[in-house]
Amino acid sequence: MSHTDIKSLDEFKILARKKTHRVLFNYFSTGAGDDQTLEDSKAAFKRFRLKPRIFRSDPNPDLGVSIQGHPIRVPFGIAPTAIQASAHPDGESATAKAAEGFGTIMILSSVSQTTIEDVRKSAPNAHLWMQTYVFKDRRNTIDIVRRAEKEGFEAIVVTVDSPVMGRFSQIRVKYEEFKEDESEEQEKQNIPMKSLVNVRGCPSDIERAKAAGDVNITQYVRNQIGESYPKWEDLASLRKLTNLPIILKGIISAESAREAVAAGVQGIIVSAHGGRQLDGVQAPIEALPEIVDALTGSNVEVYLDGGVRSGRDVFKALAIGAKAVFIGRPIIWGLICDGTSGVKQVLQHVEDELVNTMSLCGCNRVAEITPSLVMHESQVLSKL
Amino acid sequence: MSHTDIKSLDEFKILARKKTHRVLFNYFSTGAGDDQTLEDSKAAFKRFRLKPRIFRSDPNPDLGVSIQGHPIRVPFGIAPTAIQASAHPDGESATAKAAEGFGTIMILSSVSQTTIEDVRKSAPNAHLWMQTYVFKDRRNTIDIVRRAEKEGFEAIVVTVDSPVMGRFSQIRVKYEEFKEDESEEQEKQNIPMKSLVNVRGCPSDIERAKAAGDVNITQYVRNQIGESYPKWEDLASLRKLTNLPIILKGIISAESAREAVAAGVQGIIVSAHGGRQLDGVQAPIEALPEIVDALTGSNVEVYLDGGVRSGRDVFKALAIGAKAVFIGRPIIWGLICDGTSGVKQVLQHVEDELVNTMSLCGCNRVAEITPSLVMHESQVLSKL
Amino acid sequence: MSHTDIKSLDEFKILARKKTHRVLFNYFSTGAGDDQTLEDSKAAFKRFRLKPRIFRSDPNPDLGVSIQGHPIRVPFGIAPTAIQASAHPDGESATAKAAEGFGTIMILSSVSQTTIEDVRKSAPNAHLWMQTYVFKDRRNTIDIVRRAEKEGFEAIVVTVDSPVMGRFSQIRVKYEEFKEDESEEQEKQNIPMKSLVNVRGCPSDIERAKAAGDVNITQYVRNQIGESYPKWEDLASLRKLTNLPIILKGIISAESAREAVAAGVQGIIVSAHGGRQLDGVQAPIEALPEIVDALTGSNVEVYLDGGVRSGRDVFKALAIGAKAVFIGRPIIWGLICDGTSGVKQVLQHVEDELVNTMSLCGCNRVAEITPSLVMHESQVLSKL
Amino acid sequence: MSHTDIKSLDEFKILARKKTHRVLFNYFSTGAGDDQTLEDSKAAFKRFRLKPRIFRSDPNPDLGVSIQGHPIRVPFGIAPTAIQASAHPDGESATAKAAEGFGTIMILSSVSQTTIEDVRKSAPNAHLWMQTYVFKDRRNTIDIVRRAEKEGFEAIVVTVDSPVMGRFSQIRVKYEEFKEDESEEQEKQNIPMKSLVNVRGCPSDIERAKAAGDVNITQYVRNQIGESYPKWEDLASLRKLTNLPIILKGIISAESAREAVAAGVQGIIVSAHGGRQLDGVQAPIEALPEIVDALTGSNVEVYLDGGVRSGRDVFKALAIGAKAVFIGRPIIWGLICDGTSGVKQVLQHVEDELVNTMSLCGCNRVAEITPSLVMHESQVLSKL
């Protein structure tokens, strides 16, 4: 399968489901609570309809954008997702190589199974951003920022929607369900587990847990992150710590967006954490309009992740006012399917769809993707 | 199964279905008419979306509230539900012990199978409220209020949505359906029936009915309650009868809420009677905004029951303006599963979810759960 | 089965399906086109939610209404439906006896299989209204009006939504479908066919058609009615012809309602012809508000039929402003089930539900069923 | 089957599915992306409800309209669809004969398998319009316009929504899916392929592709059309080239509609290209109101295609303001079923339904089909 053969990104998901362990597929694919936000984040994109303009398209539209002052080839990048080495043996390095080859940004998760240093080694010229939590032990955050700076990462992405973990013991439950028809021992051996090597202050809990036969991945991650309760003071400290742009990921309300501007950040990512934190949160694409509106006049760049499953979705987010979009789960499906090559195919498919959408809507550069080209279904007939 | 293993309260329901008689499961689980309000009461919560604030959460948010002047550990309690001894041998006493141990309010149904006095004996320090109907023979109401006062109950909850019974012969119909594949005699023997011992003026109809082979539970309850047609004069009499706070349960319109304030009550519970009285009634969570609005400036506390199935639902009701929320059916599922322990697990799961939701929304105390943190789906884009 | 055993009118439909021929069940149950209006007429009722008032109900609410100056025991009657002798051997006479015994209005269809005179003989004291088309040969209309007057019918109901027939060859298609597994000859013999005896000017087409082996019922009816294209001049002629109240059945727009008032009619029935004429027509209950609004201040009574499947539906229509409601298909199901007794059970079930709904909403007489007791789902939160 | 036997146009589709090759059925029936616009274009018609007027209908309503100055018997015609000789051996000629016999317009696709000249020969008196792309090599466009003029075509329809192709490799994917259970060789032989003979400048790619065993039809068409990127300058050139009316097909926004007026076109077709170009585009029938509104006062005629599946749909589009409607896929189903006769049956069924709808709504001529006869579901209760 190559990207030119597929109709939609869902085909990567279908293939990935066959190629990975069920426990891991569940870990990557599911959300928190009743999965309302997980599903609604995707459905909400469809509630916006396109309103193309004719006779405006030139060949080869320019997808280039300037993100935090860096020219980036396309207005979409790779969202931070955890434990990529459980998706593919090459893990985060494979993803970084794809980002480098493709010419876009990869946000490296601090909950990774490859070190910051090794990821950089794999992709010396990649646009890398470093995601970090405000860890319970703040020294972990300092350590990660310092190392990211040293390795030439271009921004620090602070996840702000996770003062505590939002997912309950979902994985364990699902695990219990299918134990019935499989040998438990065999089950555990099949799960490709690696330590979370980036959070250096933490003991190697995964190794110990594996020895104890514990396969509850959510619990692993929860232990590494702890209950952190970040505050605006933490952001102020971080602001003093680094000259890198600081991006807040996980804002869904205009009020918090305004406070972020006042706090001097360089960007925010409108995000519901992939539906994995608080279920019932508004879909990012429907929260975007009021946030863009609230930040009019500021220099803070607004990005979005959550529910992006096609180049058309990227286009809609840009039209509403996002500067760029980040893609999460589809990258994991590509990674599972074929490592660096799989990730590139996913990115290429999105690019092809975005180029196509721009051409069909009459846009030759990203700046021409304006609000008049989309309409929310609740606005139908509102002009009459 | 412990509460830390489950993903949602629905798992208690699934387990309870396996552990109880079908006639009783139907009695507890179904609603009136076409079950529209039963289902819509749950669905309506999902039509409100959360809009979290970042960087505000401290560890261990304070869930404490003052309800009718009493400090209560959590802003949710146990709604009155009938015939709990048919759900578990320990019946209402088991539930009261759970409320006591958990530190919240239990509203005891007057249609109980344990006496007021025995419930109090089981849980000497519980915050107990006494539910009562305005019975056809008003002396029953007087008797119940007097005894509740004597046993240190802290409020009288008057059900106001039941001048007549709203459910038709639903149970009988369903009973007929499954008679085909089971011995009718065996069927009857399996249903754990006990008398409705709290309404003392009434004859022991259940014993007689059992002798006659009648298993129509709805009819039992109907006979005990009768057609009562309460009026505001009855409330005035009740007001004179007791100094306990009076709470009206079953208000769904702002007009009746305003009249309740004028009549000098201390609280109202916005409720559709669990979808068991009049089918087609507006979902409580969607009726709540206009009622809260109508009561602005009064000292009357507004509560809600109906469709609450998670801590997120509790949070939404509090955000819109409820002072506290009461939970019905999930308590019964916990009671069926494991008596006092099962009820505690249900309550603990809701608390865990509420704590989680508060932390993820940036609320450290209940007073910080404000309307700006929720948005109805019909309001999407309304600000643009 | 008695009416006290059932949960909803749908149970009569389920039973009727078992008791009648498939061709006839299809004839009675289906609609025109894609059945959009057929289904939407029912669904639209559910989009209105009830907003009860408390502490207002007295025992035994008074359901009596004055319809066209006659006191009628309940605010709902029997809509005109064709070929009732194909539903039950006693046909229209059985229905009339039920109406008489129950104390409400029956509208007799001119496309009946029992004569006006025989129907009256069966039910000497019934409140009978006579439905008529403006037939292609207007002498048929005159004949029917004259005979109805003579037999003491109390009103003339003119169907105004049928200048032509709206249903295409649906029945034939469905008939073809199931021919495969049944002998065609046997099939035809089983269908209880009788002539349309009321339209006297027409030849006995059904007898001839039966001889020719044609079982296309729609075609029968179409031939009897013809293409009539009634005009306001026809109404003026009719107005001169009789002193009986004239009711126009089949109005769905405020404009036509206003014209009807100007033309001097005594009533209109908001109706989509049971979804059997023009598919895609607005649901009657959603057309009702603007029509009631348009007729404020006139003496013209507004009724409704279409999609009424419970006493709650009757209540909603009355609340919005209908003076009475007419019920179609459920009457046929009762008739198929058990003749006069079956129709009475249907009527009684609706009455029981209406009484129950009135009591639960705080209404002691029909005049107290006011608009504030219902809210359309599109109005949720509109007050905030 | 004759048109008088069917209930809806869907029956032609069901029959066509049985009569044609799966690869071709998929080619004709599917859309781009997730098929959102394909499905929504049909569903959106149902969101408009009819509001009939009574007592206005005369027999034999006049369906005649003047389209671009030509009297046309009915206000609906045949939309351009590609490769009709793959649907039926007689191909575009069969369709043209049906249009001629029926008295309406056929828009001939430039991506046809019959030449302009041969189509005209088959139907000397047909109202033929010529669809053309602004081809990559503009000489093809000039050639087609010149030939269409010479053959007495009455208008030039320029597709403006296709600067590039919008469909990805959907057909190939579906083809792969069913290869498993069929011999690939046999598969290819069964597909009735013919060259795209109208675009004369292009080599006979289909013949070559067939020799190479390539059955990817989308790729064929894509190669013929190329990436064209038309501009308003191209329209200006075309304007100078011909005195025939120029119709722009594929406008969905009011802004582009206004620009088309300014550019001096004679008509526009509001269209989403049958959901085959950009998925997510607004449904044509919901885009129509604002476009009609924008063009008030101009002489430019507005037409619509997309999702029209009944005479009721035609009526709704006319009511909102379309001058005429064009029908795509149902024509193909008729063509597959029975060539010229099948297409005529489809047209006749739509006419019958339109006549019926007009009669039932009180319209005797097309000019009487006005906006007050339809209401969008979002406008329910808006008048109150």
mmCIF file of C-alpha atoms in Angstrom, chain A residues 75-301:
data_model
loop_
_atom_site.group_PDB
_atom_site.id
_atom_site.type_symbol
_atom_site.label_atom_id
_atom_site.label_comp_id
_atom_site.label_asym_id
_atom_site.label_seq_id
_atom_site.Cartn_x
_atom_site.Cartn_y
_atom_site.Cartn_z
ATOM 1 C CA PRO A 75 1.051 23.914 7.860
ATOM 2 C CA PHE A 76 0.745 20.660 9.753
ATOM 3 C CA GLY A 77 3.099 18.704 11.969
ATOM 4 C CA ILE A 78 3.339 15.776 14.298
ATOM 5 C CA ALA A 79 1.628 16.000 17.700
ATOM 6 C CA PRO A 80 3.399 14.531 20.719
ATOM 7 C CA THR A 81 2.332 10.970 21.454
ATOM 8 C CA ALA A 82 3.814 8.697 24.068
ATOM 9 C CA ILE A 83 5.668 5.370 23.918
ATOM 10 C CA GLN A 84 6.281 5.218 20.180
ATOM 11 C CA ALA A 85 8.779 2.389 20.584
ATOM 12 C CA SER A 86 5.819 0.261 21.567
ATOM 13 C CA ALA A 87 4.345 1.073 18.169
ATOM 14 C CA HIS A 88 7.477 0.293 16.155
ATOM 15 C CA PRO A 89 10.984 -0.887 17.106
ATOM 16 C CA ASP A 90 12.516 2.340 15.768
ATOM 17 C CA GLY A 91 10.140 4.369 17.907
ATOM 18 C CA GLU A 92 10.527 8.136 18.178
ATOM 19 C CA SER A 93 13.604 8.077 15.949
ATOM 20 C CA ALA A 94 11.563 6.712 13.071
ATOM 21 C CA THR A 95 9.036 9.493 13.481
ATOM 22 C CA ALA A 96 11.733 12.147 13.689
ATOM 23 C CA LYS A 97 13.320 10.905 10.471
ATOM 24 C CA ALA A 98 9.950 11.139 8.752
ATOM 25 C CA ALA A 99 9.461 14.708 9.980
ATOM 26 C CA GLU A 100 12.952 15.619 8.822
ATOM 27 C CA GLY A 101 12.468 14.077 5.401
ATOM 28 C CA PHE A 102 9.077 15.636 5.024
ATOM 29 C CA GLY A 103 10.106 19.079 6.190
ATOM 30 C CA THR A 104 7.763 19.605 9.070
ATOM 31 C CA ILE A 105 7.749 19.845 12.845
ATOM 32 C CA MET A 106 7.763 16.884 15.196
ATOM 33 C CA ILE A 107 6.824 17.474 18.800
ATOM 34 C CA LEU A 108 8.671 14.873 20.844
ATOM 35 C CA SER A 109 6.768 13.585 23.849
ATOM 36 C CA SER A 110 8.611 13.594 27.146
ATOM 37 C CA VAL A 111 6.921 10.265 27.775
ATOM 38 C CA SER A 112 9.052 8.718 25.064
ATOM 39 C CA GLN A 113 11.055 5.547 24.896
ATOM 40 C CA THR A 114 13.953 7.205 23.078
ATOM 41 C CA THR A 115 16.081 9.935 24.639
ATOM 42 C CA ILE A 116 16.060 13.509 23.424
ATOM 43 C CA GLU A 117 19.668 13.039 22.434
ATOM 44 C CA ASP A 118 19.055 9.880 20.415
ATOM 45 C CA VAL A 119 16.085 11.386 18.609
ATOM 46 C CA ARG A 120 18.211 14.353 17.572
ATOM 47 C CA LYS A 121 20.984 12.042 16.436
ATOM 48 C CA SER A 122 18.533 10.235 14.153
ATOM 49 C CA ALA A 123 17.311 13.450 12.545
ATOM 50 C CA PRO A 124 19.963 16.141 12.765
ATOM 51 C CA ASN A 125 18.067 18.654 10.647
ATOM 52 C CA ALA A 126 14.536 18.050 11.817
ATOM 53 C CA HIS A 127 12.371 20.829 13.234
ATOM 54 C CA LEU A 128 11.982 19.332 16.682
ATOM 55 C CA TRP A 129 9.860 20.750 19.469
ATOM 56 C CA MET A 130 10.045 19.300 22.958
ATOM 57 C CA GLN A 131 6.867 18.483 24.822
ATOM 58 C CA THR A 132 7.101 18.488 28.569
ATOM 59 C CA TYR A 133 4.799 18.266 31.492
ATOM 60 C CA VAL A 134 5.336 20.383 34.549
ATOM 61 C CA PHE A 135 6.439 17.245 36.383
ATOM 62 C CA LYS A 136 5.655 16.636 40.001
ATOM 63 C CA ASP A 137 9.355 16.932 40.659
ATOM 64 C CA ARG A 138 9.990 20.165 38.753
ATOM 65 C CA ARG A 139 13.659 19.208 38.311
ATOM 66 C CA ASN A 140 12.574 16.802 35.611
ATOM 67 C CA THR A 141 11.106 19.708 33.664
ATOM 68 C CA ILE A 142 14.293 21.732 34.018
ATOM 69 C CA ASP A 143 16.356 18.777 32.895
ATOM 70 C CA ILE A 144 14.244 18.196 29.824
ATOM 71 C CA VAL A 145 14.239 21.859 28.798
ATOM 72 C CA ARG A 146 17.996 22.141 29.201
ATOM 73 C CA ARG A 147 18.625 19.019 27.145
ATOM 74 C CA ALA A 148 16.169 20.089 24.441
ATOM 75 C CA GLU A 149 17.906 23.455 24.182
ATOM 76 C CA LYS A 150 21.258 21.758 23.909
ATOM 77 C CA GLU A 151 19.996 19.511 21.136
ATOM 78 C CA GLY A 152 18.680 22.400 19.106
ATOM 79 C CA PHE A 153 14.990 21.884 19.661
ATOM 80 C CA GLU A 154 13.108 24.947 18.467
ATOM 81 C CA ALA A 155 10.307 25.253 21.010
ATOM 82 C CA ILE A 156 9.076 23.957 24.325
ATOM 83 C CA VAL A 157 5.524 22.626 24.346
ATOM 84 C CA VAL A 158 4.025 22.552 27.820
ATOM 85 C CA THR A 159 1.030 20.306 28.270
ATOM 86 C CA VAL A 160 -1.360 22.292 30.453
ATOM 87 C CA ASP A 161 -4.453 20.106 30.529
ATOM 88 C CA SER A 162 -2.999 17.443 32.808
ATOM 89 C CA PRO A 163 -2.679 18.587 36.397
ATOM 90 C CA VAL A 164 -3.736 14.991 37.036
ATOM 91 C CA MET A 165 -4.277 11.987 34.770
ATOM 92 C CA GLY A 166 -7.703 11.845 33.226
ATOM 93 C CA ARG A 167 -8.031 8.234 32.229
ATOM 94 C CA PHE A 168 -9.301 5.653 34.637
ATOM 95 C CA SER A 169 -8.435 1.990 34.638
ATOM 96 C CA GLN A 170 -9.738 1.457 31.187
ATOM 97 C CA ILE A 171 -6.868 -0.565 29.836
ATOM 98 C CA ARG A 172 -6.954 -3.009 32.676
ATOM 99 C CA VAL A 173 -10.615 -3.637 32.088
ATOM 100 C CA LYS A 174 -10.164 -4.243 28.409
ATOM 101 C CA TYR A 175 -7.196 -6.442 29.159
ATOM 102 C CA GLU A 176 -9.310 -8.542 31.505
ATOM 103 C CA GLU A 177 -11.888 -8.989 28.799
ATOM 104 C CA PHE A 178 -9.712 -10.802 26.339
ATOM 105 C CA LYS A 179 -7.647 -12.756 28.821
ATOM 106 C CA GLU A 180 -10.316 -15.366 28.646
ATOM 107 C CA ASP A 181 -9.268 -16.694 25.291
ATOM 108 C CA GLU A 182 -5.530 -16.231 25.487
ATOM 109 C CA SER A 183 -2.806 -17.460 27.726
ATOM 110 C CA GLU A 184 -1.979 -14.674 30.135
ATOM 111 C CA GLU A 185 1.708 -15.497 30.064
ATOM 112 C CA GLN A 186 1.843 -15.455 26.331
ATOM 113 C CA GLU A 187 -0.072 -12.204 26.369
ATOM 114 C CA LYS A 188 2.471 -10.380 28.446
ATOM 115 C CA GLN A 189 5.422 -11.618 26.439
ATOM 116 C CA ASN A 190 3.920 -10.240 23.269
ATOM 117 C CA ILE A 191 3.685 -6.651 24.391
ATOM 118 C CA PRO A 192 6.722 -4.685 23.288
ATOM 119 C CA MET A 193 7.533 -2.666 26.393
ATOM 120 C CA LYS A 194 10.412 -0.276 26.855
ATOM 121 C CA SER A 195 11.341 2.119 29.606
ATOM 122 C CA LEU A 196 10.315 5.761 29.572
ATOM 123 C CA VAL A 197 13.902 6.911 29.231
ATOM 124 C CA ASN A 198 13.420 10.635 28.953
ATOM 125 C CA VAL A 199 12.247 11.375 32.457
ATOM 126 C CA ARG A 200 15.629 10.717 34.011
ATOM 127 C CA GLY A 201 14.830 11.478 37.590
ATOM 128 C CA CYS A 202 12.387 8.610 37.716
ATOM 129 C CA PRO A 203 13.421 5.054 38.510
ATOM 130 C CA SER A 204 13.139 2.529 35.751
ATOM 131 C CA ASP A 205 9.641 1.606 36.759
ATOM 132 C CA ILE A 206 8.754 -0.172 33.605
ATOM 133 C CA GLU A 207 11.589 -2.673 33.954
ATOM 134 C CA ARG A 208 10.457 -3.393 37.488
ATOM 135 C CA ALA A 209 6.844 -3.590 36.462
ATOM 136 C CA LYS A 210 7.645 -5.955 33.663
ATOM 137 C CA ALA A 211 9.477 -8.190 36.106
ATOM 138 C CA ALA A 212 6.347 -8.116 38.247
ATOM 139 C CA GLY A 213 4.210 -9.005 35.262
ATOM 140 C CA ASP A 214 2.281 -5.745 35.194
ATOM 141 C CA VAL A 215 1.156 -4.701 31.742
ATOM 142 C CA ASN A 216 -1.029 -1.759 32.732
ATOM 143 C CA ILE A 217 0.518 0.857 30.492
ATOM 144 C CA THR A 218 -1.648 3.697 31.712
ATOM 145 C CA GLN A 219 -0.388 3.096 35.215
ATOM 146 C CA TYR A 220 3.213 3.251 34.002
ATOM 147 C CA VAL A 221 2.686 6.607 32.414
ATOM 148 C CA ARG A 222 0.724 7.870 35.376
ATOM 149 C CA ASN A 223 3.548 6.950 37.721
ATOM 150 C CA GLN A 224 6.092 8.781 35.617
ATOM 151 C CA ILE A 225 4.098 11.937 35.409
ATOM 152 C CA GLY A 226 2.601 11.974 38.886
ATOM 153 C CA GLU A 227 0.137 14.576 40.033
ATOM 154 C CA SER A 228 1.740 17.822 39.076
ATOM 155 C CA TYR A 229 -0.757 20.682 39.446
ATOM 156 C CA PRO A 230 1.106 23.250 37.370
ATOM 157 C CA LYS A 231 0.423 26.957 37.975
ATOM 158 C CA TRP A 232 1.093 30.213 36.208
ATOM 159 C CA GLU A 233 4.103 30.622 38.536
ATOM 160 C CA ASP A 234 5.565 27.465 37.004
ATOM 161 C CA LEU A 235 5.176 29.019 33.610
ATOM 162 C CA ALA A 236 6.922 32.171 34.839
ATOM 163 C CA SER A 237 9.837 30.033 36.067
ATOM 164 C CA LEU A 238 9.952 28.247 32.766
ATOM 165 C CA ARG A 239 9.853 31.592 30.983
ATOM 166 C CA LYS A 240 12.988 32.617 32.877
ATOM 167 C CA LEU A 241 14.643 29.267 32.271
ATOM 168 C CA THR A 242 14.713 29.383 28.478
ATOM 169 C CA ASN A 243 14.684 31.696 25.522
ATOM 170 C CA LEU A 244 12.954 29.139 23.371
ATOM 171 C CA PRO A 245 9.378 29.848 22.344
ATOM 172 C CA ILE A 246 6.922 28.405 24.843
ATOM 173 C CA ILE A 247 3.764 26.817 23.518
ATOM 174 C CA LEU A 248 0.885 25.834 25.798
ATOM 175 C CA LYS A 249 -0.904 22.687 24.679
ATOM 176 C CA GLY A 250 -4.377 21.863 25.910
ATOM 177 C CA ILE A 251 -6.311 25.134 25.989
ATOM 178 C CA ILE A 252 -10.013 24.933 25.125
ATOM 179 C CA SER A 253 -11.444 28.177 26.562
ATOM 180 C CA ALA A 254 -10.981 31.778 25.464
ATOM 181 C CA GLU A 255 -10.370 32.864 29.043
ATOM 182 C CA SER A 256 -7.332 30.640 29.461
ATOM 183 C CA ALA A 257 -6.123 31.654 26.027
ATOM 184 C CA ARG A 258 -6.201 35.313 27.033
ATOM 185 C CA GLU A 259 -4.308 34.555 30.230
ATOM 186 C CA ALA A 260 -1.692 32.689 28.212
ATOM 187 C CA VAL A 261 -1.155 35.775 26.074
ATOM 188 C CA ALA A 262 -0.788 37.900 29.159
ATOM 189 C CA ALA A 263 1.759 35.414 30.510
ATOM 190 C CA GLY A 264 3.962 35.943 27.491
ATOM 191 C CA VAL A 265 3.777 32.620 25.687
ATOM 192 C CA GLN A 266 4.536 32.385 21.986
ATOM 193 C CA GLY A 267 1.823 29.950 21.021
ATOM 194 C CA ILE A 268 -1.076 27.804 22.183
ATOM 195 C CA ILE A 269 -2.367 24.489 20.884
ATOM 196 C CA VAL A 270 -6.146 24.242 21.123
ATOM 197 C CA SER A 271 -6.467 20.616 22.133
ATOM 198 C CA ALA A 272 -8.588 18.174 24.097
ATOM 199 C CA HIS A 273 -5.592 15.856 24.554
ATOM 200 C CA GLY A 274 -7.006 13.505 21.929
ATOM 201 C CA GLY A 275 -10.034 12.849 24.119
ATOM 202 C CA ARG A 276 -7.709 11.124 26.598
ATOM 203 C CA GLN A 277 -7.967 13.496 29.545
ATOM 204 C CA LEU A 278 -11.357 14.996 30.399
ATOM 205 C CA ASP A 279 -14.240 13.444 28.512
ATOM 206 C CA GLY A 280 -16.983 15.892 27.603
ATOM 207 C CA VAL A 281 -14.615 18.713 26.692
ATOM 208 C CA GLN A 282 -15.702 20.749 23.685
ATOM 209 C CA ALA A 283 -14.306 19.579 20.351
ATOM 210 C CA PRO A 284 -11.158 21.603 19.538
ATOM 211 C CA ILE A 285 -12.376 22.698 16.109
ATOM 212 C CA GLU A 286 -15.545 24.138 17.684
ATOM 213 C CA ALA A 287 -13.558 25.824 20.458
ATOM 214 C CA LEU A 288 -11.164 27.333 17.923
ATOM 215 C CA PRO A 289 -13.349 30.212 16.631
ATOM 216 C CA GLU A 290 -13.799 31.907 19.988
ATOM 217 C CA ILE A 291 -10.122 31.444 20.859
ATOM 218 C CA VAL A 292 -8.957 32.894 17.566
ATOM 219 C CA ASP A 293 -11.365 35.738 18.140
ATOM 220 C CA ALA A 294 -10.052 36.321 21.655
ATOM 221 C CA LEU A 295 -6.438 36.485 20.465
ATOM 222 C CA THR A 296 -7.020 38.883 17.583
ATOM 223 C CA GLY A 297 -4.309 41.504 17.687
ATOM 224 C CA SER A 298 -1.827 39.489 19.703
ATOM 225 C CA ASN A 299 1.315 37.912 18.278
ATOM 226 C CA VAL A 300 0.575 34.548 19.826
ATOM 227 C CA GLU A 301 0.240 31.786 17.261
#
